mmCIF file of N, CA and C in Angstrom:
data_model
loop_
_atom_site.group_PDB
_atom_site.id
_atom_site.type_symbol
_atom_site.label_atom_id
_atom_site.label_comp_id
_atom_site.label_asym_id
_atom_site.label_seq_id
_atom_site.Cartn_x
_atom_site.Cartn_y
_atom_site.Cartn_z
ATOM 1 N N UNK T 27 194.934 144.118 65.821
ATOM 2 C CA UNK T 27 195.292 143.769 64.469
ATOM 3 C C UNK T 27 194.978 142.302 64.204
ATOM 4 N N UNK T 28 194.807 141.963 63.307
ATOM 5 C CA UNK T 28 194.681 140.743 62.507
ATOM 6 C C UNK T 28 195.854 139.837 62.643
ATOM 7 N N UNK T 29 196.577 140.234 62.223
ATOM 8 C CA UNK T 29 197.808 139.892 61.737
ATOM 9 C C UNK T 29 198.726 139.961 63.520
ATOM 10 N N UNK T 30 199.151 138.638 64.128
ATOM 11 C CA UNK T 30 199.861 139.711 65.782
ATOM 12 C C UNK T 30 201.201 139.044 65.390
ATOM 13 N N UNK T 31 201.862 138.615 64.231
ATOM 14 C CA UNK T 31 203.422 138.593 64.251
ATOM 15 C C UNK T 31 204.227 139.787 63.861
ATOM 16 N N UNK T 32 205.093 140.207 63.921
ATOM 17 C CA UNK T 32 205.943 141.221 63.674
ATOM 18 C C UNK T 32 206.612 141.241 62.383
ATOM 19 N N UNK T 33 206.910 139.678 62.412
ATOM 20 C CA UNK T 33 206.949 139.480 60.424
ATOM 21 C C UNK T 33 206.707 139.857 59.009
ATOM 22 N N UNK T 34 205.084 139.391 59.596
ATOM 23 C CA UNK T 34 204.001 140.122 58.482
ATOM 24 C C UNK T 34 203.336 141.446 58.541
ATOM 25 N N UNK T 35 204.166 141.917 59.304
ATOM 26 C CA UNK T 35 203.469 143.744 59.338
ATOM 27 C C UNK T 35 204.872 144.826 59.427
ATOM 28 N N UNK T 36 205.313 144.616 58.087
ATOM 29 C CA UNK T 36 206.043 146.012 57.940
ATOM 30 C C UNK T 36 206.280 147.442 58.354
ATOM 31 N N UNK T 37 205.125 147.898 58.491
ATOM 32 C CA UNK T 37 205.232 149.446 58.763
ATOM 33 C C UNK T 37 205.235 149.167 60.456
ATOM 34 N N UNK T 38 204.600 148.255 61.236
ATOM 35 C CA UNK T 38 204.449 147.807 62.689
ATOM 36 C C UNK T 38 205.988 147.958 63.470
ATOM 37 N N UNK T 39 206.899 147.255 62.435
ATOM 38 C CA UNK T 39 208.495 146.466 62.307
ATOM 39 C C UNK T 39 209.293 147.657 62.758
ATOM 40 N N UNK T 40 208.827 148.782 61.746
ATOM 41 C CA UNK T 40 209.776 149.528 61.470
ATOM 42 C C UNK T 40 209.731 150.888 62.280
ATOM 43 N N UNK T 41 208.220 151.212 62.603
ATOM 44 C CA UNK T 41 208.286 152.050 63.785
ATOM 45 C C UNK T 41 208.438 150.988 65.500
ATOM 46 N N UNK T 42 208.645 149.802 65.246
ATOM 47 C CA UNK T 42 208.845 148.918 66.808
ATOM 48 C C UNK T 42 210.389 149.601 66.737
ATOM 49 N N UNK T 43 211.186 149.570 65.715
ATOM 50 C CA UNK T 43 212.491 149.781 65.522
ATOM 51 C C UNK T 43 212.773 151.167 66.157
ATOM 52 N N UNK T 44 211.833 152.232 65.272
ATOM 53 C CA UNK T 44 212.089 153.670 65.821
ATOM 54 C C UNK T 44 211.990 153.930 67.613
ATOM 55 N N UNK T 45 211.278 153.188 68.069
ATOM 56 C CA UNK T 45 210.938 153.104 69.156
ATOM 57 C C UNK T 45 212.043 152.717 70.109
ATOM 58 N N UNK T 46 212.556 151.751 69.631
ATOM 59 C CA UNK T 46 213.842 150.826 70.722
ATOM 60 C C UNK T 46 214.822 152.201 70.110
ATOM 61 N N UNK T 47 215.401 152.740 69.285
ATOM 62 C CA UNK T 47 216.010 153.676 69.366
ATOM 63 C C UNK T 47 215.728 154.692 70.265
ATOM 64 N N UNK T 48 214.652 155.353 70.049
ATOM 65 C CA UNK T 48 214.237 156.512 70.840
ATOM 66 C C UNK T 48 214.625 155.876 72.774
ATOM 67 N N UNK T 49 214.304 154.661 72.526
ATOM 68 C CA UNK T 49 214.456 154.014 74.076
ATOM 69 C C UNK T 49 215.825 155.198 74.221
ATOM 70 N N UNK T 50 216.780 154.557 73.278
ATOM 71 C CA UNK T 50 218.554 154.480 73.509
ATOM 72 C C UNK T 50 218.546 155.988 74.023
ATOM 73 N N UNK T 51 217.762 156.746 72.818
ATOM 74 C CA UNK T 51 217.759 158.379 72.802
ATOM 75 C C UNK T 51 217.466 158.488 73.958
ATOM 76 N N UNK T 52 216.797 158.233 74.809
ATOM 77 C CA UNK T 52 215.909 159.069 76.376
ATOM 78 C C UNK T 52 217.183 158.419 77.022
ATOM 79 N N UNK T 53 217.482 157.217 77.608
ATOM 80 C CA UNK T 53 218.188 156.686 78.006
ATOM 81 C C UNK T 53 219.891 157.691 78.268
ATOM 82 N N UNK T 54 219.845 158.310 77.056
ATOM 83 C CA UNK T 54 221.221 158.781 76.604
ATOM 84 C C UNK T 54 220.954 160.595 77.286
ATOM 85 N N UNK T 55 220.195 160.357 76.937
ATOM 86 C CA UNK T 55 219.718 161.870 77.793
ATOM 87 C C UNK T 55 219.604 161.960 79.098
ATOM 88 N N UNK T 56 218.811 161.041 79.526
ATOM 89 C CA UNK T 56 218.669 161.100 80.680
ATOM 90 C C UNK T 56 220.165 161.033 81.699
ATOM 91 N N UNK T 57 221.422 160.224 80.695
ATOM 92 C CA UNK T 57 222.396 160.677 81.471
ATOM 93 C C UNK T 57 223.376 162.156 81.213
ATOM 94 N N UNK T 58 222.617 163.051 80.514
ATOM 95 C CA UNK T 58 223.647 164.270 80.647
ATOM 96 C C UNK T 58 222.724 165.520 80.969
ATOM 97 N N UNK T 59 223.605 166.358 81.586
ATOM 98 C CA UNK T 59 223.206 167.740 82.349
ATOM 99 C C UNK T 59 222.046 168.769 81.472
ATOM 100 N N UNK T 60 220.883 168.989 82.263
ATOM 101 C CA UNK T 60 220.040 169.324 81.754
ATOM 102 C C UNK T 60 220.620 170.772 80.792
ATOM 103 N N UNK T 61 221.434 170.918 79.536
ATOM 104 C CA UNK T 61 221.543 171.995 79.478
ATOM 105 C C UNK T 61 221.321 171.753 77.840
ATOM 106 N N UNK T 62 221.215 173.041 76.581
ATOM 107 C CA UNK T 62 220.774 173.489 75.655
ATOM 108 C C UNK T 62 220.421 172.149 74.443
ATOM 109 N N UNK T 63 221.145 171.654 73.825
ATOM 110 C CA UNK T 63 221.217 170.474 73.037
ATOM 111 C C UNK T 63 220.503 169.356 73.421
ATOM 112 N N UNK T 64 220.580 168.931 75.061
ATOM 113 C CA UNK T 64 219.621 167.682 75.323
ATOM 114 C C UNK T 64 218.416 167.733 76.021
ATOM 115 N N UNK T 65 217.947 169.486 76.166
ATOM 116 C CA UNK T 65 216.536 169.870 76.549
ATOM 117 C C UNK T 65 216.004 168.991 75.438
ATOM 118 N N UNK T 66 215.770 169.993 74.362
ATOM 119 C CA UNK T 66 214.876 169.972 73.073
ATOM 120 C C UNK T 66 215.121 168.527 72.468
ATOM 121 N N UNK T 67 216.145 167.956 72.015
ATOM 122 C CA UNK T 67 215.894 166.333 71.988
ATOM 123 C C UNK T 67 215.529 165.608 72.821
ATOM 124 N N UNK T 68 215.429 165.826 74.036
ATOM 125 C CA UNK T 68 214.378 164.781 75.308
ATOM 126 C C UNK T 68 213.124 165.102 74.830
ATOM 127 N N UNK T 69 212.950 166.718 74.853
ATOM 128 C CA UNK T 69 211.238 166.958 74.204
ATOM 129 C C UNK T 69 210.783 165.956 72.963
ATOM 130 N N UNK T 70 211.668 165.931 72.182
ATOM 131 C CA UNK T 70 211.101 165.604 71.179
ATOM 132 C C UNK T 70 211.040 163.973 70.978
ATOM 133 N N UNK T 71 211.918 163.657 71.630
ATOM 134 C CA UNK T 71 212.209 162.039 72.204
ATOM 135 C C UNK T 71 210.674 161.354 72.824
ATOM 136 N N UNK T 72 210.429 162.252 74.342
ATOM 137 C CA UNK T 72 209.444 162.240 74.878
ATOM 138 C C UNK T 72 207.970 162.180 74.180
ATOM 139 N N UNK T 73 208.149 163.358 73.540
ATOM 140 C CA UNK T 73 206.566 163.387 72.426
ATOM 141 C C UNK T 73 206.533 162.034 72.035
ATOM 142 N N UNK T 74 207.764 161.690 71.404
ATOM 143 C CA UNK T 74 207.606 160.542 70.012
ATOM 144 C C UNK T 74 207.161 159.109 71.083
ATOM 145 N N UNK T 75 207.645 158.880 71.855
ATOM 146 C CA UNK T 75 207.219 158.007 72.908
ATOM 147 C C UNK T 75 205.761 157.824 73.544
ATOM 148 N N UNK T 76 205.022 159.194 73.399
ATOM 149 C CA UNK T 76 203.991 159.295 73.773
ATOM 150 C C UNK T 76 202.392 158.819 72.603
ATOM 151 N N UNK T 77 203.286 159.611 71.225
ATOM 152 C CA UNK T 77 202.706 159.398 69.992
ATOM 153 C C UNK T 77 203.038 157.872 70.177
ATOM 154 N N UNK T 78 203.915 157.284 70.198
ATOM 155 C CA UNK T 78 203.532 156.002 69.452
ATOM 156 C C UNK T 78 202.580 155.156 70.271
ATOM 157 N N UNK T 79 202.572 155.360 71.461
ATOM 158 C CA UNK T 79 201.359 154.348 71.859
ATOM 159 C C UNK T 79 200.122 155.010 71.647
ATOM 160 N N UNK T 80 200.232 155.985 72.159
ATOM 161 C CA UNK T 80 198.651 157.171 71.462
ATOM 162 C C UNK T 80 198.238 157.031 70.103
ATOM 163 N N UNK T 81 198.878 157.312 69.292
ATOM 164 C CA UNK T 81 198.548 157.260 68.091
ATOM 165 C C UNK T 81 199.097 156.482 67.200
ATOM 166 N N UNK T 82 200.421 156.218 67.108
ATOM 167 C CA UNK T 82 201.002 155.138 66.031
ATOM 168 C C UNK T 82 200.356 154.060 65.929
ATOM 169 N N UNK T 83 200.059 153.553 67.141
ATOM 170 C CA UNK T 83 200.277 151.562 67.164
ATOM 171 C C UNK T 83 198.398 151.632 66.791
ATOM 172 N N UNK T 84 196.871 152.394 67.089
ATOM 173 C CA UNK T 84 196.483 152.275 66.819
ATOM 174 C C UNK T 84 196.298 152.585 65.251
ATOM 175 N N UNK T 85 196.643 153.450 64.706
ATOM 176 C CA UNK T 85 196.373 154.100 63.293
ATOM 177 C C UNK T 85 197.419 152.628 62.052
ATOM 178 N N UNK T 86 198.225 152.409 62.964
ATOM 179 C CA UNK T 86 198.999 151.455 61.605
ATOM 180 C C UNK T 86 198.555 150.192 61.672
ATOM 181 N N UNK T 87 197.741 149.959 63.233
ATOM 182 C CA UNK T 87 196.804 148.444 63.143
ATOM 183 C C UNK T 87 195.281 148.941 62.228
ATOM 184 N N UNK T 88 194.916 149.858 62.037
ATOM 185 C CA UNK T 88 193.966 150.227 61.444
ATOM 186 C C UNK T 88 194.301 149.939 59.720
ATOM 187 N N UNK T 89 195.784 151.099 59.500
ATOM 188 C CA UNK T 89 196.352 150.624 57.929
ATOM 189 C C UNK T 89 196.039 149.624 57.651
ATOM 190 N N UNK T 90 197.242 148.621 57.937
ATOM 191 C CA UNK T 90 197.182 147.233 57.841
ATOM 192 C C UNK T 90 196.170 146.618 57.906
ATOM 193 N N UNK T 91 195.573 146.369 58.897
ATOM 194 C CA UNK T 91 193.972 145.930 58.744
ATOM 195 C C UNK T 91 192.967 145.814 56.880
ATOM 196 N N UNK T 92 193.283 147.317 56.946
ATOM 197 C CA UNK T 92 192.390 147.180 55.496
ATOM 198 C C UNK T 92 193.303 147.289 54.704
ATOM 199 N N UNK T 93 195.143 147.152 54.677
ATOM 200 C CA UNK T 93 196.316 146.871 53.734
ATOM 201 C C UNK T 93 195.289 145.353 53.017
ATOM 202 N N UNK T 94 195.032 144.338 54.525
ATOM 203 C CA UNK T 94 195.152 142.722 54.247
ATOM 204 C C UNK T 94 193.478 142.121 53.920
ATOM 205 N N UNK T 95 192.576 143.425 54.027
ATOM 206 C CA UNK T 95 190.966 143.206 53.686
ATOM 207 C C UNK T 95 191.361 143.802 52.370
ATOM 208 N N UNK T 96 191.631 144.306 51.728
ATOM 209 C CA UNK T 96 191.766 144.677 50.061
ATOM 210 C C UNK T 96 192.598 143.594 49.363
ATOM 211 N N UNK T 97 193.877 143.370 49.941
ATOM 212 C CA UNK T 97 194.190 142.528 49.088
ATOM 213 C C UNK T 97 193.845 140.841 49.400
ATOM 214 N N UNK T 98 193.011 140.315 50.666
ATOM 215 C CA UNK T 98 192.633 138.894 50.523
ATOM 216 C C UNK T 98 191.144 139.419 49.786
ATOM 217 N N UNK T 99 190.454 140.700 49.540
ATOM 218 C CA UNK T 99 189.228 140.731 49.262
ATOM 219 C C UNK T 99 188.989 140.261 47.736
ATOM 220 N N UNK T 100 187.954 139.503 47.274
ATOM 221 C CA UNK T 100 187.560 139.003 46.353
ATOM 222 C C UNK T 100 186.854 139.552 45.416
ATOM 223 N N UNK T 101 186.553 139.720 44.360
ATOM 224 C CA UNK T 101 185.703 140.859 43.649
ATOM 225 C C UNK T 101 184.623 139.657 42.748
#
């Protein structure tokens, strides 16, 4: 990205946020007994952990990118 403060990139901010949660989420799972309720939220915990470095963090440095080439762009 252009932009490497956390400041000036909103949508960056706010899934860094979803992320340190999901931390709490696995974290919180990981301490109770593998049974019905904290299977399927680890799954889905897990995915989201996987997506965001796979796919989030490149696709929203991509957004942003051309968020800050349209609006410094000159006509």
């Amino acid at each position: 990205s252009k932009i490497r403060n956390l400041q000036f990139r909103p949508f960056m901010k706010f899934f860094y946020w979803l992320f340190i949660a999901n931390f709490f989420i696995l974290m919180w799972i990981g301490a109770n007994h593998a049974e019905a309720p904290f299977i399927v939220i680890g799954q889905f915990a897990t995915v989201f952990y996987f997506l965001y470095f796979l796919i989030l963090i490149p696709f929203i440095s991509i957004l942003e990118n051309t968020l800050a080439d349209i609006a410094t762009s000159s006509y």
